[in-house]
Short mmCIF file of C-alpha atoms in Angstrom, two decimals:
data_model
loop_
_atom_site.label_atom_id
_atom_site.label_comp_id
_atom_site.label_asym_id
_atom_site.label_seq_id
_atom_site.Cartn_x
_atom_site.Cartn_y
_atom_site.Cartn_z
CA MET A 1 110.59 85.00 72.52
CA ILE A 2 114.10 83.89 73.64
CA GLY A 3 116.12 86.64 75.30
CA VAL A 4 119.87 86.85 75.89
CA PRO A 5 120.92 87.94 79.39
CA ARG A 6 122.36 91.42 79.30
CA TRP A 7 125.25 90.50 81.58
CA LEU A 8 126.36 87.88 79.05
CA LEU A 9 126.55 90.49 76.29
CA LEU A 10 128.56 92.78 78.57
CA VAL A 11 130.98 89.97 79.40
CA LEU A 12 131.46 89.10 75.73
CA GLY A 13 132.08 92.75 74.83
CA ALA A 14 134.56 93.08 77.68
CA LEU A 15 136.43 89.91 76.61
CA PHE A 16 136.74 91.09 72.99
CA SER A 17 137.96 94.51 74.11
CA THR A 18 140.44 92.99 76.56
CA TYR A 19 141.78 90.78 73.77
CA HIS A 20 142.55 93.84 71.65
CA VAL A 21 144.33 95.51 74.57
CA VAL A 22 146.41 92.38 75.11
CA LEU A 23 147.40 92.35 71.42
CA GLY A 24 148.36 96.01 71.63
CA ILE A 25 150.57 95.40 74.66
CA TYR A 26 152.08 92.29 73.08
CA SER A 27 153.10 94.25 69.97
CA LEU A 28 154.56 97.31 71.70
CA ASP A 29 157.98 96.42 70.33
CA VAL A 30 156.85 96.87 66.72
CA PRO A 31 156.20 100.67 66.64
CA SER A 32 159.14 103.06 66.50
CA SER A 33 158.00 104.54 69.80
CA PRO A 34 155.61 102.69 72.11
CA TRP A 35 154.22 105.77 73.84
CA PRO A 36 151.60 106.79 71.23
CA THR A 37 150.35 103.20 71.34
CA VAL A 38 150.20 103.32 75.15
CA VAL A 39 148.11 106.51 74.93
CA ALA A 40 145.89 104.81 72.34
CA LEU A 41 145.47 101.78 74.62
CA ALA A 42 144.51 104.04 77.55
CA LEU A 43 141.95 105.97 75.48
CA TYR A 44 140.47 102.76 74.11
CA SER A 45 140.22 101.21 77.58
CA ILE A 46 138.46 104.28 78.99
CA ALA A 47 136.01 104.43 76.05
CA THR A 48 135.26 100.70 76.28
CA ILE A 49 134.68 100.74 80.05
CA ALA A 50 132.38 103.77 79.74
CA SER A 51 130.46 102.15 76.86
CA LEU A 52 130.03 98.80 78.61
CA TRP A 53 129.28 100.18 82.08
CA PRO A 54 125.92 98.72 83.25
CA VAL A 55 123.21 101.39 83.15
CA GLU A 56 119.42 101.29 83.04
CA ARG A 57 119.21 103.19 79.76
CA LEU A 58 119.98 101.07 76.71
CA ARG A 59 120.64 103.96 74.31
CA MET A 60 124.13 105.37 74.68
CA PRO A 61 124.20 109.05 75.69
CA ASP A 62 125.12 111.43 72.89
CA TRP A 63 128.17 112.75 74.71
CA LEU A 64 129.55 109.23 75.14
CA ALA A 65 128.89 108.43 71.47
CA ALA A 66 130.80 111.60 70.51
CA PHE A 67 133.68 110.59 72.79
CA ASP A 68 133.81 107.07 71.29
CA LEU A 69 133.81 108.56 67.79
CA ALA A 70 136.66 110.89 68.71
CA VAL A 71 138.63 107.95 70.15
CA CYS A 72 138.07 105.97 66.93
CA ILE A 73 139.44 108.87 64.87
CA VAL A 74 142.46 109.46 67.11
CA LEU A 75 143.34 105.78 67.63
CA PRO A 76 144.55 105.03 64.04
CA LEU A 77 146.44 108.31 63.89
CA LEU A 78 148.34 107.58 67.11
CA VAL A 79 149.22 103.98 66.28
CA THR A 80 150.06 104.34 62.57
CA SER A 81 152.25 107.37 63.26
CA GLN A 82 154.85 104.90 64.56
CA LEU A 83 154.32 102.10 62.01
CA ASP A 84 155.76 101.46 58.54
CA ALA A 85 152.92 101.21 56.03
CA ASP A 86 154.98 98.97 53.71
CA ALA A 87 156.02 96.49 56.42
CA ASP A 88 154.14 93.55 57.88
CA ASN A 89 153.11 95.01 61.21
CA GLY A 90 151.34 91.90 62.48
CA TYR A 91 149.37 92.45 65.68
CA ALA A 92 150.48 96.08 65.82
CA THR A 93 147.39 96.92 63.74
CA TRP A 94 145.21 95.86 66.68
CA TYR A 95 143.52 99.26 66.53
CA VAL A 96 141.49 98.20 63.44
CA ALA A 97 139.62 95.47 65.31
CA ALA A 98 139.46 97.70 68.39
CA VAL A 99 137.71 100.45 66.44
CA GLY A 100 135.34 97.88 64.93
CA THR A 101 134.51 96.48 68.37
CA LEU A 102 133.95 99.90 69.93
CA MET A 103 131.73 101.01 67.06
CA THR A 104 129.83 97.71 67.19
CA ILE A 105 129.09 98.45 70.85
CA ALA A 106 127.91 101.94 69.88
CA ALA A 107 125.64 100.47 67.19
CA ALA A 108 124.24 97.92 69.65
CA ARG A 109 123.44 100.82 71.98
CA ARG A 110 121.51 102.58 69.18
CA GLN A 111 124.09 105.17 68.18
CA LEU A 112 124.13 104.07 64.55
CA THR A 113 125.28 107.37 63.07
CA ALA A 114 128.33 107.53 65.32
CA ALA A 115 129.10 103.86 64.60
CA TRP A 116 129.10 104.33 60.84
CA LEU A 117 131.09 107.55 61.04
CA GLY A 118 133.70 105.74 63.14
CA VAL A 119 134.30 102.89 60.65
CA VAL A 120 134.18 105.28 57.68
CA ALA A 121 136.87 107.41 59.35
CA LEU A 122 138.88 104.22 59.92
CA ALA A 123 138.55 103.25 56.25
CA VAL A 124 139.55 106.72 55.02
CA GLN A 125 142.59 106.82 57.32
CA SER A 126 143.64 103.31 56.27
CA VAL A 127 143.44 104.18 52.56
CA ALA A 128 145.40 107.39 53.16
CA TRP A 129 148.04 105.55 55.20
CA ALA A 130 148.55 102.28 53.32
CA GLY A 131 146.41 102.43 50.17
CA PRO A 132 143.10 100.77 49.18
CA LEU A 133 144.44 97.24 49.52
CA SER A 134 144.88 97.79 53.26
CA LEU A 135 141.11 97.64 53.69
CA GLY A 136 141.37 93.88 53.30
CA THR A 137 144.85 93.15 54.59
CA ILE A 138 144.54 94.80 58.00
CA GLY A 139 140.86 93.91 58.56
CA VAL A 140 138.99 97.20 57.96
CA ILE A 141 136.34 95.41 55.90
CA GLY A 142 135.72 93.03 58.81
CA SER A 143 135.13 95.96 61.17
CA ILE A 144 132.66 97.48 58.70
CA VAL A 145 130.86 94.14 58.40
CA TRP A 146 130.55 93.85 62.19
CA VAL A 147 128.99 97.32 62.42
CA GLY A 148 126.61 96.42 59.58
CA ILE A 149 125.54 93.24 61.37
CA ALA A 150 125.03 95.18 64.59
CA HIS A 151 122.98 97.76 62.67
CA MET A 152 120.70 95.10 61.19
CA LEU A 153 120.24 93.30 64.50
CA THR A 154 119.51 96.56 66.32
CA SER A 155 116.95 97.60 63.71
CA ALA A 156 115.32 94.15 63.78
CA LEU A 157 115.16 94.12 67.59
CA THR A 158 113.76 97.66 67.66
CA ALA A 159 111.05 96.71 65.15
CA ALA A 160 110.28 93.54 67.12
CA ALA A 161 110.00 95.51 70.37
CA ARG A 162 107.71 98.03 68.67
CA GLU A 163 105.47 95.26 67.33
CA THR A 164 105.47 93.57 70.74
CA ARG A 165 104.29 96.79 72.39
CA ARG A 166 101.64 97.21 69.71
CA TYR A 167 100.35 93.66 70.16
CA ALA A 168 100.42 94.03 73.94
CA GLN A 169 98.40 97.24 73.68
CA ALA A 170 95.92 95.55 71.35
CA GLU A 171 95.65 92.61 73.75
CA ARG A 172 95.00 94.96 76.68
CA GLU A 173 92.34 96.81 74.69
CA ALA A 174 90.70 93.53 73.67
CA ALA A 175 90.75 92.31 77.26
CA ALA A 176 89.26 95.60 78.47
CA TRP A 177 86.57 95.43 75.79
CA GLN A 178 85.76 91.84 76.72
CA ALA A 179 85.64 92.74 80.40
CA ALA A 180 83.31 95.65 79.65
CA GLN A 181 81.03 93.39 77.60
CA ASP A 182 81.00 90.78 80.36
CA ALA A 183 80.25 93.48 82.91
CA HIS A 184 77.37 94.84 80.80
CA LEU A 185 76.01 91.33 80.34
CA PHE A 186 76.30 90.55 84.04
CA GLU A 187 74.71 93.85 85.01
CA GLY A 188 71.89 93.30 82.51
CA ARG A 189 71.18 89.86 83.93
CA MET A 190 71.33 91.21 87.46
CA ARG A 191 68.94 94.07 86.64
CA LEU A 192 66.59 91.65 84.88
CA ALA A 193 66.61 89.32 87.89
CA GLN A 194 66.01 92.27 90.24
CA THR A 195 63.16 93.54 88.07
CA ASN A 196 61.63 90.08 87.91
CA ARG A 197 61.86 89.74 91.69
CA ILE A 198 60.12 93.07 92.20
CA ALA A 199 57.48 92.88 89.48
CA ALA A 200 56.64 89.16 89.24
CA PRO A 201 54.31 88.97 92.32
CA MET A 202 52.31 92.01 91.23
CA LEU A 203 52.11 90.82 87.63
CA ARG A 204 50.71 87.48 88.80
CA ARG A 205 48.19 89.29 90.98
CA ILE A 206 47.11 91.46 88.03
CA ALA A 207 46.73 88.37 85.86
CA ASP A 208 44.75 86.55 88.55
CA ARG A 209 42.34 89.48 88.98
CA GLY A 210 42.00 90.12 85.26
CA GLY A 211 43.32 93.66 85.66
CA ALA A 212 40.62 94.70 88.14
CA LEU A 213 42.70 96.37 90.86
CA THR A 214 41.75 98.43 93.82
CA GLU A 215 43.10 101.94 94.26
CA ALA A 216 45.57 100.68 96.89
CA GLN A 217 46.80 98.02 94.48
CA ARG A 218 47.15 100.61 91.71
CA GLN A 219 49.22 102.76 94.05
CA GLU A 220 51.35 99.74 94.85
CA CYS A 221 51.89 99.21 91.11
CA ARG A 222 53.01 102.80 90.74
CA LEU A 223 55.50 102.34 93.54
CA LEU A 224 56.78 99.14 91.96
CA GLU A 225 57.15 100.90 88.62
CA ALA A 226 59.16 103.66 90.28
CA ALA A 227 61.34 101.07 92.03
CA ILE A 228 62.01 99.31 88.71
CA ARG A 229 62.87 102.66 87.15
CA ASP A 230 65.35 103.24 89.99
CA GLU A 231 67.06 99.94 89.22
CA ILE A 232 67.57 101.09 85.61
CA ARG A 233 68.47 104.74 86.13
CA GLY A 234 69.82 104.68 89.67
CA ARG A 235 72.43 101.92 89.30
CA MET A 236 75.25 102.71 91.76
CA LEU A 237 73.05 105.04 93.82
CA LEU A 238 71.11 102.09 95.17
CA THR A 239 71.76 100.31 98.43
CA ASP A 240 69.28 98.58 100.71
CA ALA A 241 69.17 101.68 102.92
CA VAL A 242 68.56 104.00 99.95
CA ARG A 243 65.86 101.71 98.55
CA THR A 244 64.09 101.64 101.92
CA GLU A 245 64.15 105.41 102.43
CA VAL A 246 63.09 106.11 98.85
CA GLN A 247 60.18 103.67 99.24
CA ARG A 248 59.10 105.41 102.47
CA ALA A 249 59.36 108.83 100.83
CA ARG A 250 57.16 107.71 97.95
CA GLU A 251 54.64 106.28 100.37
CA ARG A 252 54.50 109.79 101.91
CA GLY A 253 53.64 111.13 98.46
CA THR A 254 57.09 112.43 97.53
CA ILE A 255 58.27 112.10 93.94
CA VAL A 256 61.82 110.74 93.97
CA MET A 257 64.21 110.57 90.99
CA LEU A 258 67.56 108.80 91.16
CA LEU A 259 69.92 109.50 88.26
CA ASP A 260 73.30 107.77 88.08
CA GLU A 261 75.42 109.12 85.23
CA GLY A 262 78.57 107.22 86.13
CA GLY A 263 80.16 109.84 88.35
CA ILE A 264 80.76 107.50 91.31
CA ASP A 265 81.85 104.36 89.46
CA ASP A 266 85.47 104.98 90.47
CA LEU A 267 84.79 105.26 94.21
CA ASP A 268 85.97 102.47 96.45
CA GLU A 269 83.46 100.52 98.52
CA PRO A 270 83.91 102.36 101.87
CA THR A 271 83.67 105.78 100.22
CA ARG A 272 80.59 104.78 98.22
CA ASP A 273 78.93 103.39 101.36
CA ARG A 274 79.59 106.68 103.16
CA VAL A 275 78.18 108.74 100.30
CA LEU A 276 75.06 106.60 99.90
CA SER A 277 74.44 106.48 103.66
CA ARG A 278 74.38 110.28 103.61
CA LEU A 279 71.97 110.13 100.65
CA ALA A 280 69.65 107.80 102.55
CA GLU A 281 69.70 110.16 105.56
CA ALA A 282 68.90 113.15 103.33
CA VAL A 283 65.89 111.37 101.78
CA ALA A 284 64.66 110.24 105.20
CA ASP A 285 64.90 113.73 106.75
CA SER A 286 63.39 115.64 103.84
CA LYS A 287 59.80 116.90 103.76
CA ALA A 288 60.06 118.01 100.15
CA ASP A 289 57.43 117.19 97.53
CA ARG A 290 60.14 116.16 95.04
CA ILE A 291 63.64 114.84 95.58
CA ILE A 292 66.20 114.58 92.79
CA ALA A 293 69.52 112.81 93.42
CA ARG A 294 72.12 112.93 90.66
CA THR A 295 75.75 111.88 90.49
CA ALA A 296 78.22 114.64 89.71
CA ALA A 297 80.59 114.60 86.75
CA GLU A 298 83.84 112.65 86.97
CA GLY A 299 86.64 114.70 88.47
CA SER A 300 84.27 116.85 90.52
CA PRO A 301 84.90 117.08 94.28
CA VAL A 302 81.18 116.41 94.73
CA ALA A 303 79.99 112.81 94.49
CA VAL A 304 76.19 113.24 94.60
CA THR A 305 73.94 116.29 94.48
CA VAL A 306 70.55 116.02 96.21
CA VAL A 307 67.86 118.65 95.66
CA GLY A 308 64.55 118.83 97.51
CA LEU A 309 61.74 120.82 95.85
CA ARG A 310 58.47 121.97 97.35
CA GLU A 311 55.19 122.77 95.61
CA PRO A 312 54.30 126.48 95.86
CA GLU A 313 51.51 127.48 98.21
CA GLY A 314 48.17 127.39 96.41
CA ASP A 315 45.79 124.69 95.30
CA GLY A 316 48.10 121.89 96.47
CA LEU A 317 48.07 120.17 93.07
CA PRO A 318 51.44 118.87 91.81
CA SER A 319 53.06 121.07 89.20
CA ASP A 320 54.81 119.75 86.11
CA ASP A 321 56.85 122.95 85.70
CA THR A 322 59.96 122.67 87.87
CA ASP A 323 60.57 126.44 87.47
CA GLU A 324 57.59 127.06 89.76
CA LEU A 325 58.92 124.80 92.51
CA GLU A 326 60.68 126.15 95.58
CA VAL A 327 63.96 124.71 96.76
CA GLU A 328 63.47 123.05 100.13
CA PHE A 329 67.11 121.96 100.48
CA TRP A 330 70.27 121.58 98.41
CA LEU A 331 72.86 119.02 99.45
CA GLU A 332 76.23 118.27 97.86
CA ILE A 333 77.80 115.09 99.21
CA PRO A 334 81.60 115.31 98.76
CA ARG A 335 83.81 112.49 97.56
CA THR A 336 86.17 112.87 100.49
#
């Protein structure tokens, strides 16, 4: 898309406006009294400078649009009060093009209602002052045409900007979706490679022995199965230190569950390392029969909750009912 520098538009608007002021000064000898024209020139200059003054906001403020509209209503009244409607006034009717220029600026700055009201007021005043034929002879129709062109261009540019934003948003969403798919694919491949690295040696051993394993080898398989389950459910909770301490806890007979529900995905690397180092320490220090580590919900001040449960005193057999277990420790690892 080819853009026009804003400063160039401001310069062009200033040149057109200055030209009208020069014509008004040049024709000061035509009116019966020059002073109403001088007042009109001053008002027009103030309105033009205020309308063209460089600001960040493209849309003209409502108060400035109202002031420009008032100037466009007063301007013809001041100038024509000293002119003869039946005479050839020449450049003394400079106010017609001035009103058209000022209202074109207002339309370009998205004050379309004020712009149209300004040229309509000019047309009504011209008809009342010099009759319907004056719309063509003094250039009122040209001013209306310029406002119409500005209206169409402004509407087209607004629609183009809206479509550009819509396409940009769609492109961002598509890029985010593609990135998420790539991330899922990469993570799946990584998890598959990790699982293959962990399970392949034991699977070959099982195949070589025809499934006849010793009790120690069966226990090793159980530990490997738990480690593979950690890789699937634990995700961001896993570091080398956490894996090591979890493996040692399971070798002591502790049941360990790692559940990552996405609550720490937004943590930066140093913060995540601090949180997971504290998790590894908690697993290493615990004497519980079961340890459950779960990420907290997003937005929570807690990053990971770690609970240690102990089997009740009795026959020493593991219980499947967690309601009967006693809490050995409860740890909430904060995000900060």
